[in-house]
PDB file of C-alpha atoms in Angstrom:
ATOM      1  CA  MET A   1       0.000   0.000   0.000  1.00 89.00           C
ATOM      2  CA  LYS A   2       1.620   3.241  -1.187  1.00 95.00           C
ATOM      3  CA  THR A   3       0.728   6.674   0.203  1.00 95.00           C
ATOM      4  CA  LEU A   4      -0.065   9.117  -2.604  1.00 95.00           C
ATOM      5  CA  SER A   5      -0.956  12.140  -0.478  1.00 96.00           C
ATOM      6  CA  SER A   6      -1.419  13.143   3.149  1.00 97.00           C
ATOM      7  CA  VAL A   7      -3.040  16.388   4.334  1.00 98.00           C
ATOM      8  CA  GLN A   8      -3.685  17.677   7.859  1.00 97.00           C
ATOM      9  CA  CYS A   9      -7.394  17.969   8.609  1.00 97.00           C
ATOM     10  CA  PHE A  10      -9.072  18.696  11.985  1.00 97.00           C
ATOM     11  CA  GLY A  11      -6.083  17.303  13.837  1.00 97.00           C
ATOM     12  CA  GLY A  12      -6.076  14.125  11.780  1.00 98.00           C
ATOM     13  CA  LEU A  13      -4.930  13.173   8.298  1.00 98.00           C
ATOM     14  CA  GLN A  14      -6.797  12.946   5.003  1.00 98.00           C
ATOM     15  CA  ASN A  15      -4.767  10.365   3.085  1.00 98.00           C
ATOM     16  CA  GLN A  16      -4.934   8.745  -0.337  1.00 98.00           C
ATOM     17  CA  TYR A  17      -3.381   5.351  -1.025  1.00 98.00           C
ATOM     18  CA  GLU A  18      -2.655   3.119  -4.004  1.00 98.00           C
ATOM     19  CA  HIS A  19      -2.337  -0.660  -4.148  1.00 98.00           C
ATOM     20  CA  VAL A  20      -2.511  -3.539  -6.592  1.00 97.00           C
ATOM     21  CA  SER A  21      -5.784  -5.352  -6.033  1.00 97.00           C
ATOM     22  CA  ARG A  22      -5.790  -9.132  -6.377  1.00 96.00           C
ATOM     23  CA  THR A  23      -9.606  -9.083  -6.437  1.00 97.00           C
ATOM     24  CA  LEU A  24     -10.026  -6.478  -9.173  1.00 98.00           C
ATOM     25  CA  ASN A  25      -6.855  -7.354 -11.089  1.00 96.00           C
ATOM     26  CA  CYS A  26      -5.754  -3.736 -11.408  1.00 97.00           C
ATOM     27  CA  THR A  27      -4.219  -0.877  -9.462  1.00 97.00           C
ATOM     28  CA  MET A  28      -6.703   0.862  -7.164  1.00 98.00           C
ATOM     29  CA  GLN A  29      -6.773   4.089  -5.200  1.00 98.00           C
ATOM     30  CA  PHE A  30      -8.707   4.722  -2.002  1.00 98.00           C
ATOM     31  CA  SER A  31      -8.874   7.535   0.541  1.00 98.00           C
ATOM     32  CA  VAL A  32      -8.910   7.377   4.334  1.00 98.00           C
ATOM     33  CA  TYR A  33      -9.567   9.957   7.004  1.00 98.00           C
ATOM     34  CA  LEU A  34      -7.609   9.094  10.156  1.00 98.00           C
ATOM     35  CA  PRO A  35      -8.837  11.070  13.175  1.00 98.00           C
ATOM     36  CA  PRO A  36      -6.408  12.487  15.761  1.00 98.00           C
ATOM     37  CA  GLN A  37      -7.071   9.587  18.144  1.00 97.00           C
ATOM     38  CA  ALA A  38      -5.586   7.170  15.606  1.00 97.00           C
ATOM     39  CA  LEU A  39      -2.499   9.333  15.198  1.00 96.00           C
ATOM     40  CA  ALA A  40      -2.067   9.336  18.987  1.00 95.00           C
ATOM     41  CA  GLY A  41      -1.799   5.551  18.999  1.00 92.00           C
ATOM     42  CA  GLN A  42      -5.397   4.613  19.800  1.00 94.00           C
ATOM     43  CA  PRO A  43      -6.850   2.230  17.179  1.00 97.00           C
ATOM     44  CA  VAL A  44     -10.247   3.501  16.028  1.00 98.00           C
ATOM     45  CA  PRO A  45     -13.332   1.931  14.421  1.00 98.00           C
ATOM     46  CA  VAL A  46     -14.026   2.416  10.709  1.00 98.00           C
ATOM     47  CA  ALA A  47     -16.988   3.629   8.672  1.00 98.00           C
ATOM     48  CA  TYR A  48     -16.760   2.561   5.013  1.00 98.00           C
ATOM     49  CA  TRP A  49     -18.282   5.095   2.607  1.00 98.00           C
ATOM     50  CA  LEU A  50     -19.474   3.858  -0.804  1.00 98.00           C
ATOM     51  CA  SER A  51     -19.966   6.558  -3.426  1.00 98.00           C
ATOM     52  CA  GLY A  52     -22.385   6.730  -6.338  1.00 97.00           C
ATOM     53  CA  LEU A  53     -22.302   6.684 -10.124  1.00 97.00           C
ATOM     54  CA  THR A  54     -19.394   8.540 -11.806  1.00 96.00           C
ATOM     55  CA  CYS A  55     -17.616   9.139  -8.470  1.00 97.00           C
ATOM     56  CA  THR A  56     -14.099   8.230  -7.357  1.00 97.00           C
ATOM     57  CA  ASP A  57     -12.593   8.017  -3.871  1.00 97.00           C
ATOM     58  CA  GLN A  58     -12.242  11.807  -3.853  1.00 97.00           C
ATOM     59  CA  ASN A  59     -15.846  13.034  -4.094  1.00 98.00           C
ATOM     60  CA  PHE A  60     -16.853  12.312  -0.524  1.00 98.00           C
ATOM     61  CA  ALA A  61     -13.487  13.395   0.869  1.00 97.00           C
ATOM     62  CA  THR A  62     -13.734  16.856  -0.696  1.00 97.00           C
ATOM     63  CA  LYS A  63     -17.499  17.556  -0.669  1.00 98.00           C
ATOM     64  CA  ALA A  64     -19.206  15.914   2.327  1.00 97.00           C
ATOM     65  CA  GLY A  65     -17.538  17.798   5.182  1.00 97.00           C
ATOM     66  CA  ALA A  66     -17.387  14.649   7.298  1.00 98.00           C
ATOM     67  CA  GLN A  67     -13.922  15.039   8.788  1.00 98.00           C
ATOM     68  CA  ARG A  68     -14.818  17.470  11.576  1.00 98.00           C
ATOM     69  CA  VAL A  69     -17.354  15.117  13.156  1.00 98.00           C
ATOM     70  CA  ALA A  70     -15.227  12.026  12.509  1.00 98.00           C
ATOM     71  CA  ALA A  71     -12.363  13.765  14.341  1.00 98.00           C
ATOM     72  CA  GLU A  72     -14.602  14.518  17.312  1.00 98.00           C
ATOM     73  CA  LEU A  73     -16.000  10.992  17.482  1.00 98.00           C
ATOM     74  CA  GLY A  74     -12.752   9.158  16.814  1.00 97.00           C
ATOM     75  CA  ILE A  75     -13.913   7.291  13.706  1.00 98.00           C
ATOM     76  CA  ALA A  76     -11.840   6.592  10.601  1.00 98.00           C
ATOM     77  CA  ILE A  77     -13.605   6.856   7.241  1.00 98.00           C
ATOM     78  CA  VAL A  78     -12.479   4.669   4.349  1.00 98.00           C
ATOM     79  CA  MET A  79     -13.518   5.844   0.881  1.00 98.00           C
ATOM     80  CA  PRO A  80     -12.916   3.334  -1.931  1.00 98.00           C
ATOM     81  CA  ASP A  81     -13.333   3.975  -5.642  1.00 98.00           C
ATOM     82  CA  THR A  82     -16.577   2.958  -7.340  1.00 98.00           C
ATOM     83  CA  SER A  83     -15.140   0.521  -9.894  1.00 97.00           C
ATOM     84  CA  PRO A  84     -11.897  -1.007 -11.132  1.00 97.00           C
ATOM     85  CA  ARG A  85      -9.712   1.307 -13.220  1.00 96.00           C
ATOM     86  CA  GLY A  86      -6.822   1.257 -15.645  1.00 92.00           C
ATOM     87  CA  GLN A  87      -5.702  -0.059 -18.978  1.00 89.00           C
ATOM     88  CA  GLY A  88      -7.324  -3.345 -19.860  1.00 90.00           C
ATOM     89  CA  VAL A  89     -10.383  -2.770 -17.641  1.00 94.00           C
ATOM     90  CA  PRO A  90     -13.435  -2.904 -19.947  1.00 92.00           C
ATOM     91  CA  ASP A  91     -15.830   0.024 -20.109  1.00 91.00           C
ATOM     92  CA  ASP A  92     -19.254   0.515 -21.638  1.00 90.00           C
ATOM     93  CA  ALA A  93     -18.934   0.721 -25.418  1.00 81.00           C
ATOM     94  CA  GLU A  94     -20.881   3.992 -25.483  1.00 83.00           C
ATOM     95  CA  LYS A  95     -19.117   5.371 -22.372  1.00 87.00           C
ATOM     96  CA  ALA A  96     -22.446   5.600 -20.550  1.00 92.00           C
ATOM     97  CA  TYR A  97     -22.231   7.040 -17.038  1.00 93.00           C
ATOM     98  CA  ASP A  98     -24.432   4.309 -15.522  1.00 94.00           C
ATOM     99  CA  PHE A  99     -22.363   1.261 -16.460  1.00 94.00           C
ATOM    100  CA  GLY A 100     -18.699   0.288 -16.622  1.00 93.00           C
ATOM    101  CA  LEU A 101     -16.016   2.599 -15.259  1.00 95.00           C
ATOM    102  CA  GLY A 102     -17.349   4.525 -12.262  1.00 96.00           C
ATOM    103  CA  ALA A 103     -20.352   2.198 -12.019  1.00 96.00           C
ATOM    104  CA  GLY A 104     -19.275  -1.083 -10.448  1.00 97.00           C
ATOM    105  CA  PHE A 105     -22.535  -1.456  -8.467  1.00 97.00           C
ATOM    106  CA  TYR A 106     -20.701  -3.252  -5.641  1.00 98.00           C
ATOM    107  CA  ILE A 107     -21.346  -6.729  -7.034  1.00 97.00           C
ATOM    108  CA  ASP A 108     -19.146  -9.546  -8.363  1.00 97.00           C
ATOM    109  CA  ALA A 109     -19.744  -9.857 -12.104  1.00 97.00           C
ATOM    110  CA  THR A 110     -20.231 -13.319 -13.569  1.00 97.00           C
ATOM    111  CA  GLN A 111     -20.466 -12.357 -17.249  1.00 96.00           C
ATOM    112  CA  VAL A 112     -17.630 -11.915 -19.766  1.00 96.00           C
ATOM    113  CA  PRO A 113     -15.821  -9.503 -20.076  1.00 96.00           C
ATOM    114  CA  TRP A 114     -16.799  -7.940 -16.772  1.00 96.00           C
ATOM    115  CA  ASN A 115     -15.977 -10.885 -14.489  1.00 96.00           C
ATOM    116  CA  THR A 116     -12.200 -10.472 -14.786  1.00 96.00           C
ATOM    117  CA  HIS A 117     -12.151  -7.078 -13.035  1.00 97.00           C
ATOM    118  CA  TYR A 118     -15.615  -6.096 -11.775  1.00 97.00           C
ATOM    119  CA  ASN A 119     -15.600  -7.792  -8.379  1.00 98.00           C
ATOM    120  CA  MET A 120     -16.407  -4.811  -6.195  1.00 98.00           C
ATOM    121  CA  TYR A 121     -18.460  -6.831  -3.693  1.00 98.00           C
ATOM    122  CA  SER A 122     -15.514  -9.038  -2.736  1.00 98.00           C
ATOM    123  CA  TYR A 123     -13.178  -6.042  -2.779  1.00 98.00           C
ATOM    124  CA  ILE A 124     -15.313  -4.051  -0.325  1.00 98.00           C
ATOM    125  CA  VAL A 125     -16.264  -6.953   1.941  1.00 98.00           C
ATOM    126  CA  HIS A 126     -12.922  -8.749   2.112  1.00 98.00           C
ATOM    127  CA  GLU A 127      -9.808  -7.355   0.425  1.00 98.00           C
ATOM    128  CA  LEU A 128     -10.073  -3.689   1.382  1.00 98.00           C
ATOM    129  CA  PRO A 129     -10.831  -4.251   5.101  1.00 98.00           C
ATOM    130  CA  GLU A 130      -7.968  -6.761   5.288  1.00 97.00           C
ATOM    131  CA  LEU A 131      -5.618  -4.187   3.788  1.00 98.00           C
ATOM    132  CA  VAL A 132      -6.863  -1.333   5.993  1.00 98.00           C
ATOM    133  CA  GLU A 133      -6.831  -3.338   9.214  1.00 97.00           C
ATOM    134  CA  ALA A 134      -3.345  -4.697   8.545  1.00 96.00           C
ATOM    135  CA  GLY A 135      -1.780  -1.365   7.624  1.00 95.00           C
ATOM    136  CA  LEU A 136      -3.574   1.389   9.569  1.00 97.00           C
ATOM    137  CA  PRO A 137      -4.311   2.071  13.279  1.00 97.00           C
ATOM    138  CA  VAL A 138      -7.897   0.806  13.214  1.00 98.00           C
ATOM    139  CA  THR A 139      -9.912  -1.885  14.961  1.00 96.00           C
ATOM    140  CA  GLY A 140     -12.095  -4.566  13.397  1.00 95.00           C
ATOM    141  CA  ALA A 141     -15.290  -2.654  14.245  1.00 97.00           C
ATOM    142  CA  ARG A 142     -16.932  -1.603  10.963  1.00 98.00           C
ATOM    143  CA  SER A 143     -20.015   0.201   9.717  1.00 98.00           C
ATOM    144  CA  VAL A 144     -20.930   0.957   6.124  1.00 98.00           C
ATOM    145  CA  PHE A 145     -22.798   3.830   4.483  1.00 98.00           C
ATOM    146  CA  GLY A 146     -23.180   5.308   1.026  1.00 98.00           C
ATOM    147  CA  HIS A 147     -25.034   7.381  -1.544  1.00 98.00           C
ATOM    148  CA  SER A 148     -27.219   6.373  -4.514  1.00 98.00           C
ATOM    149  CA  MET A 149     -25.438   3.408  -6.167  1.00 98.00           C
ATOM    150  CA  GLY A 150     -23.264   3.389  -3.049  1.00 98.00           C
ATOM    151  CA  GLY A 151     -26.368   3.410  -0.871  1.00 98.00           C
ATOM    152  CA  HIS A 152     -27.447   0.276  -2.711  1.00 98.00           C
ATOM    153  CA  GLY A 153     -23.992  -1.169  -2.069  1.00 98.00           C
ATOM    154  CA  ALA A 154     -24.028  -0.292   1.621  1.00 98.00           C
ATOM    155  CA  LEU A 155     -27.483  -1.743   2.234  1.00 98.00           C
ATOM    156  CA  THR A 156     -26.939  -4.982   0.343  1.00 98.00           C
ATOM    157  CA  ILE A 157     -23.429  -5.592   1.668  1.00 98.00           C
ATOM    158  CA  ALA A 158     -24.547  -5.048   5.264  1.00 98.00           C
ATOM    159  CA  LEU A 159     -27.692  -7.154   4.872  1.00 98.00           C
ATOM    160  CA  LYS A 160     -25.665 -10.011   3.387  1.00 97.00           C
ATOM    161  CA  ASN A 161     -22.914  -9.762   6.033  1.00 98.00           C
ATOM    162  CA  PRO A 162     -24.542  -8.701   9.323  1.00 97.00           C
ATOM    163  CA  GLU A 163     -21.732 -10.300  11.323  1.00 97.00           C
ATOM    164  CA  ARG A 164     -19.191  -7.928   9.720  1.00 97.00           C
ATOM    165  CA  TYR A 165     -20.950  -4.588  10.284  1.00 98.00           C
ATOM    166  CA  LYS A 166     -22.290  -2.833  13.359  1.00 98.00           C
ATOM    167  CA  SER A 167     -24.705  -0.576  11.455  1.00 98.00           C
ATOM    168  CA  VAL A 168     -25.658   0.666   7.995  1.00 98.00           C
ATOM    169  CA  SER A 169     -26.973   3.925   6.579  1.00 98.00           C
ATOM    170  CA  ALA A 170     -27.643   5.441   3.182  1.00 98.00           C
ATOM    171  CA  PHE A 171     -28.442   8.664   1.375  1.00 98.00           C
ATOM    172  CA  SER A 172     -30.792   8.373  -1.616  1.00 98.00           C
ATOM    173  CA  PRO A 173     -30.114   4.660  -2.119  1.00 98.00           C
ATOM    174  CA  ILE A 174     -31.171   2.551  -5.091  1.00 98.00           C
ATOM    175  CA  VAL A 175     -33.205   0.271  -2.833  1.00 98.00           C
ATOM    176  CA  SER A 176     -34.331  -2.233  -5.460  1.00 97.00           C
ATOM    177  CA  PRO A 177     -32.090  -2.342  -8.530  1.00 96.00           C
ATOM    178  CA  ALA A 178     -34.143  -5.211  -9.934  1.00 94.00           C
ATOM    179  CA  HIS A 179     -37.000  -2.720 -10.359  1.00 95.00           C
ATOM    180  CA  CYS A 180     -35.325   0.354 -11.829  1.00 95.00           C
ATOM    181  CA  PRO A 181     -33.574   1.148 -15.131  1.00 96.00           C
ATOM    182  CA  TRP A 182     -30.120   1.764 -13.618  1.00 96.00           C
ATOM    183  CA  GLY A 183     -30.183  -1.531 -11.771  1.00 95.00           C
ATOM    184  CA  GLN A 184     -31.770  -3.609 -14.510  1.00 96.00           C
ATOM    185  CA  LYS A 185     -29.079  -2.509 -16.955  1.00 95.00           C
ATOM    186  CA  ALA A 186     -26.194  -3.140 -14.549  1.00 95.00           C
ATOM    187  CA  LEU A 187     -27.452  -6.413 -13.098  1.00 96.00           C
ATOM    188  CA  GLY A 188     -28.345  -7.747 -16.517  1.00 95.00           C
ATOM    189  CA  LEU A 189     -24.929  -7.029 -17.972  1.00 96.00           C
ATOM    190  CA  TYR A 190     -22.853  -7.977 -14.931  1.00 96.00           C
ATOM    191  CA  LEU A 191     -24.874 -11.014 -13.789  1.00 96.00           C
ATOM    192  CA  GLY A 192     -26.815 -12.163 -16.843  1.00 95.00           C
ATOM    193  CA  GLU A 193     -30.508 -12.883 -17.253  1.00 91.00           C
ATOM    194  CA  ASP A 194     -31.074 -15.056 -14.158  1.00 88.00           C
ATOM    195  CA  GLN A 195     -33.102 -12.740 -11.947  1.00 88.00           C
ATOM    196  CA  ALA A 196     -32.646 -15.066  -8.970  1.00 91.00           C
ATOM    197  CA  GLN A 197     -29.065 -13.769  -8.942  1.00 91.00           C
ATOM    198  CA  TRP A 198     -30.309 -10.198  -9.089  1.00 95.00           C
ATOM    199  CA  LYS A 199     -32.267 -10.697  -5.860  1.00 94.00           C
ATOM    200  CA  GLN A 200     -29.030 -11.378  -3.979  1.00 93.00           C
ATOM    201  CA  HIS A 201     -28.041  -7.753  -4.633  1.00 96.00           C
ATOM    202  CA  ASP A 202     -31.386  -6.069  -3.968  1.00 97.00           C
ATOM    203  CA  ALA A 203     -32.022  -4.641  -0.488  1.00 98.00           C
ATOM    204  CA  VAL A 204     -35.796  -4.984  -0.765  1.00 98.00           C
ATOM    205  CA  GLU A 205     -35.531  -8.641  -1.780  1.00 97.00           C
ATOM    206  CA  LEU A 206     -32.993  -9.368   0.960  1.00 98.00           C
ATOM    207  CA  ILE A 207     -35.252  -7.899   3.642  1.00 98.00           C
ATOM    208  CA  ARG A 208     -38.267  -9.749   2.308  1.00 97.00           C
ATOM    209  CA  GLY A 209     -36.140 -12.894   2.309  1.00 96.00           C
ATOM    210  CA  GLY A 210     -35.501 -12.662   6.044  1.00 95.00           C
ATOM    211  CA  ALA A 211     -32.271 -10.672   6.417  1.00 95.00           C
ATOM    212  CA  ASN A 212     -31.021 -10.292   9.983  1.00 95.00           C
ATOM    213  CA  GLN A 213     -31.780  -7.052  11.767  1.00 95.00           C
ATOM    214  CA  LEU A 214     -29.095  -4.356  11.722  1.00 97.00           C
ATOM    215  CA  PRO A 215     -29.369  -0.744  12.883  1.00 98.00           C
ATOM    216  CA  MET A 216     -30.378   1.093   9.686  1.00 98.00           C
ATOM    217  CA  LEU A 217     -30.843   4.772   8.809  1.00 98.00           C
ATOM    218  CA  VAL A 218     -31.943   6.036   5.386  1.00 98.00           C
ATOM    219  CA  ASP A 219     -32.319   9.667   4.287  1.00 98.00           C
ATOM    220  CA  GLN A 220     -34.131  10.539   1.067  1.00 98.00           C
ATOM    221  CA  GLY A 221     -34.694  14.012  -0.356  1.00 98.00           C
ATOM    222  CA  LEU A 222     -38.188  14.760  -1.640  1.00 98.00           C
ATOM    223  CA  ALA A 223     -36.832  17.062  -4.370  1.00 98.00           C
ATOM    224  CA  ASP A 224     -34.625  14.269  -5.732  1.00 98.00           C
ATOM    225  CA  ASN A 225     -35.366  13.971  -9.455  1.00 97.00           C
ATOM    226  CA  PHE A 226     -34.414  10.254  -9.362  1.00 97.00           C
ATOM    227  CA  LEU A 227     -36.787   9.336  -6.530  1.00 97.00           C
ATOM    228  CA  ALA A 228     -39.731   8.041  -8.563  1.00 96.00           C
ATOM    229  CA  SER A 229     -37.866   6.463 -11.456  1.00 96.00           C
ATOM    230  CA  GLN A 230     -34.699   4.977  -9.935  1.00 97.00           C
ATOM    231  CA  LEU A 231     -34.636   5.062  -6.128  1.00 97.00           C
ATOM    232  CA  LYS A 232     -38.159   3.939  -5.211  1.00 97.00           C
ATOM    233  CA  THR A 233     -37.775   4.385  -1.452  1.00 98.00           C
ATOM    234  CA  GLU A 234     -41.385   3.340  -0.924  1.00 97.00           C
ATOM    235  CA  LEU A 235     -40.440  -0.243  -1.838  1.00 98.00           C
ATOM    236  CA  LEU A 236     -37.981  -0.331   1.074  1.00 98.00           C
ATOM    237  CA  GLU A 237     -40.566   1.144   3.405  1.00 97.00           C
ATOM    238  CA  ALA A 238     -43.102  -1.497   2.414  1.00 97.00           C
ATOM    239  CA  ALA A 239     -40.607  -4.343   2.794  1.00 98.00           C
ATOM    240  CA  CYS A 240     -39.624  -3.171   6.274  1.00 98.00           C
ATOM    241  CA  LYS A 241     -43.241  -2.773   7.322  1.00 97.00           C
ATOM    242  CA  ASP A 242     -44.283  -6.169   5.985  1.00 97.00           C
ATOM    243  CA  THR A 243     -41.415  -8.006   7.691  1.00 97.00           C
ATOM    244  CA  ALA A 244     -41.225  -5.914  10.895  1.00 97.00           C
ATOM    245  CA  TYR A 245     -37.666  -4.914   9.954  1.00 98.00           C
ATOM    246  CA  LYS A 246     -36.757  -1.886  12.050  1.00 97.00           C
ATOM    247  CA  ALA A 247     -35.297   0.904   9.939  1.00 97.00           C
ATOM    248  CA  GLU A 248     -35.409   4.677  10.345  1.00 98.00           C
ATOM    249  CA  ILE A 249     -36.398   6.030   6.926  1.00 98.00           C
ATOM    250  CA  ARG A 250     -36.542   9.820   6.775  1.00 98.00           C
ATOM    251  CA  TYR A 251     -37.833  12.004   3.947  1.00 98.00           C
ATOM    252  CA  GLN A 252     -36.238  15.448   3.809  1.00 98.00           C
ATOM    253  CA  ALA A 253     -38.359  18.159   2.173  1.00 97.00           C
ATOM    254  CA  GLU A 254     -36.748  20.204  -0.639  1.00 97.00           C
ATOM    255  CA  TYR A 255     -33.458  18.251  -0.686  1.00 98.00           C
ATOM    256  CA  ASP A 256     -32.177  16.786  -3.946  1.00 98.00           C
ATOM    257  CA  HIS A 257     -29.630  14.111  -4.962  1.00 98.00           C
ATOM    258  CA  SER A 258     -26.534  16.274  -4.558  1.00 97.00           C
ATOM    259  CA  TYR A 259     -23.659  16.465  -2.082  1.00 97.00           C
ATOM    260  CA  TYR A 260     -25.352  19.487  -0.518  1.00 98.00           C
ATOM    261  CA  PHE A 261     -27.900  16.983   0.803  1.00 98.00           C
ATOM    262  CA  ILE A 262     -25.161  14.687   2.065  1.00 98.00           C
ATOM    263  CA  ALA A 263     -23.240  17.547   3.696  1.00 98.00           C
ATOM    264  CA  THR A 264     -26.391  18.682   5.502  1.00 98.00           C
ATOM    265  CA  PHE A 265     -27.078  15.337   7.194  1.00 98.00           C
ATOM    266  CA  ILE A 266     -23.671  13.650   7.343  1.00 98.00           C
ATOM    267  CA  GLU A 267     -23.277  14.543  11.014  1.00 98.00           C
ATOM    268  CA  ASP A 268     -26.486  12.654  11.813  1.00 98.00           C
ATOM    269  CA  HIS A 269     -25.174   9.576  10.041  1.00 98.00           C
ATOM    270  CA  LEU A 270     -21.783   9.620  11.730  1.00 98.00           C
ATOM    271  CA  ARG A 271     -23.354  10.043  15.157  1.00 98.00           C
ATOM    272  CA  PHE A 272     -25.759   7.204  14.321  1.00 98.00           C
ATOM    273  CA  HIS A 273     -22.855   4.888  13.519  1.00 98.00           C
ATOM    274  CA  ALA A 274     -20.877   6.024  16.567  1.00 98.00           C
ATOM    275  CA  LYS A 275     -23.601   4.612  18.817  1.00 97.00           C
ATOM    276  CA  TYR A 276     -22.763   1.123  17.566  1.00 97.00           C
ATOM    277  CA  LEU A 277     -19.058   1.447  16.723  1.00 97.00           C
ATOM    278  CA  ILE A 278     -17.900   2.936  20.011  1.00 91.00           C
ATOM    279  CA  ASN A 279     -18.600   1.005  23.196  1.00 72.00           C
TER     280      ASN A 279
END
């Protein structure tokens, strides 16, 4: 793991790293905020942030304003990229923003040519935490949160691995990719036509299938222009209600899909995770 940059921030460090990923078969970059407690020799818990379509590891680091609260709480934030990168990594033939580079959807692809590199699920769940926990002053206590495509990733990864995460939260998540154009395109191309496989990466289907209870917080803006067509938060609400799955789902009037929305409520999400990460 090679350090690319390191900047002082609220008494901690905002770092960017590079490594060769055995899971994605390419060189990857990721960012980490280490709070002052970690620099003082006290290992800290980690919140993994998963970004949305077109993003890299830098969007959240520069736009969300999360470092101040993370420094206060003593939580590290790990910010991976959203897909494999580099020469030889296939992209969408038409360079569409919703598939290929920048749009890994946090799943392990089974279809050629995507299956050689697009294994973001295994990267997030296994390889990246192993790397972080071996090389940085952090504990094994983890939470996961994200936005849009990354909200989908956070919810599904946590629901499929409740023993690995203390809590999960999301901003404007794609709650049921099997029932929206973004998800149908990505799941179809990455996983093929077998919709039984799609259900394994669909938060609504996982909850309806009996997923274990985890502390869950979801924020959705009512002025989000993707709400009706792509995000479909009402499907998550219905699934939770029908299965008695306890989740706090909040609708925020006049907020859209942007990082202004995330920056407004990021403190709430970090304090939510702190309740479960810090004993």
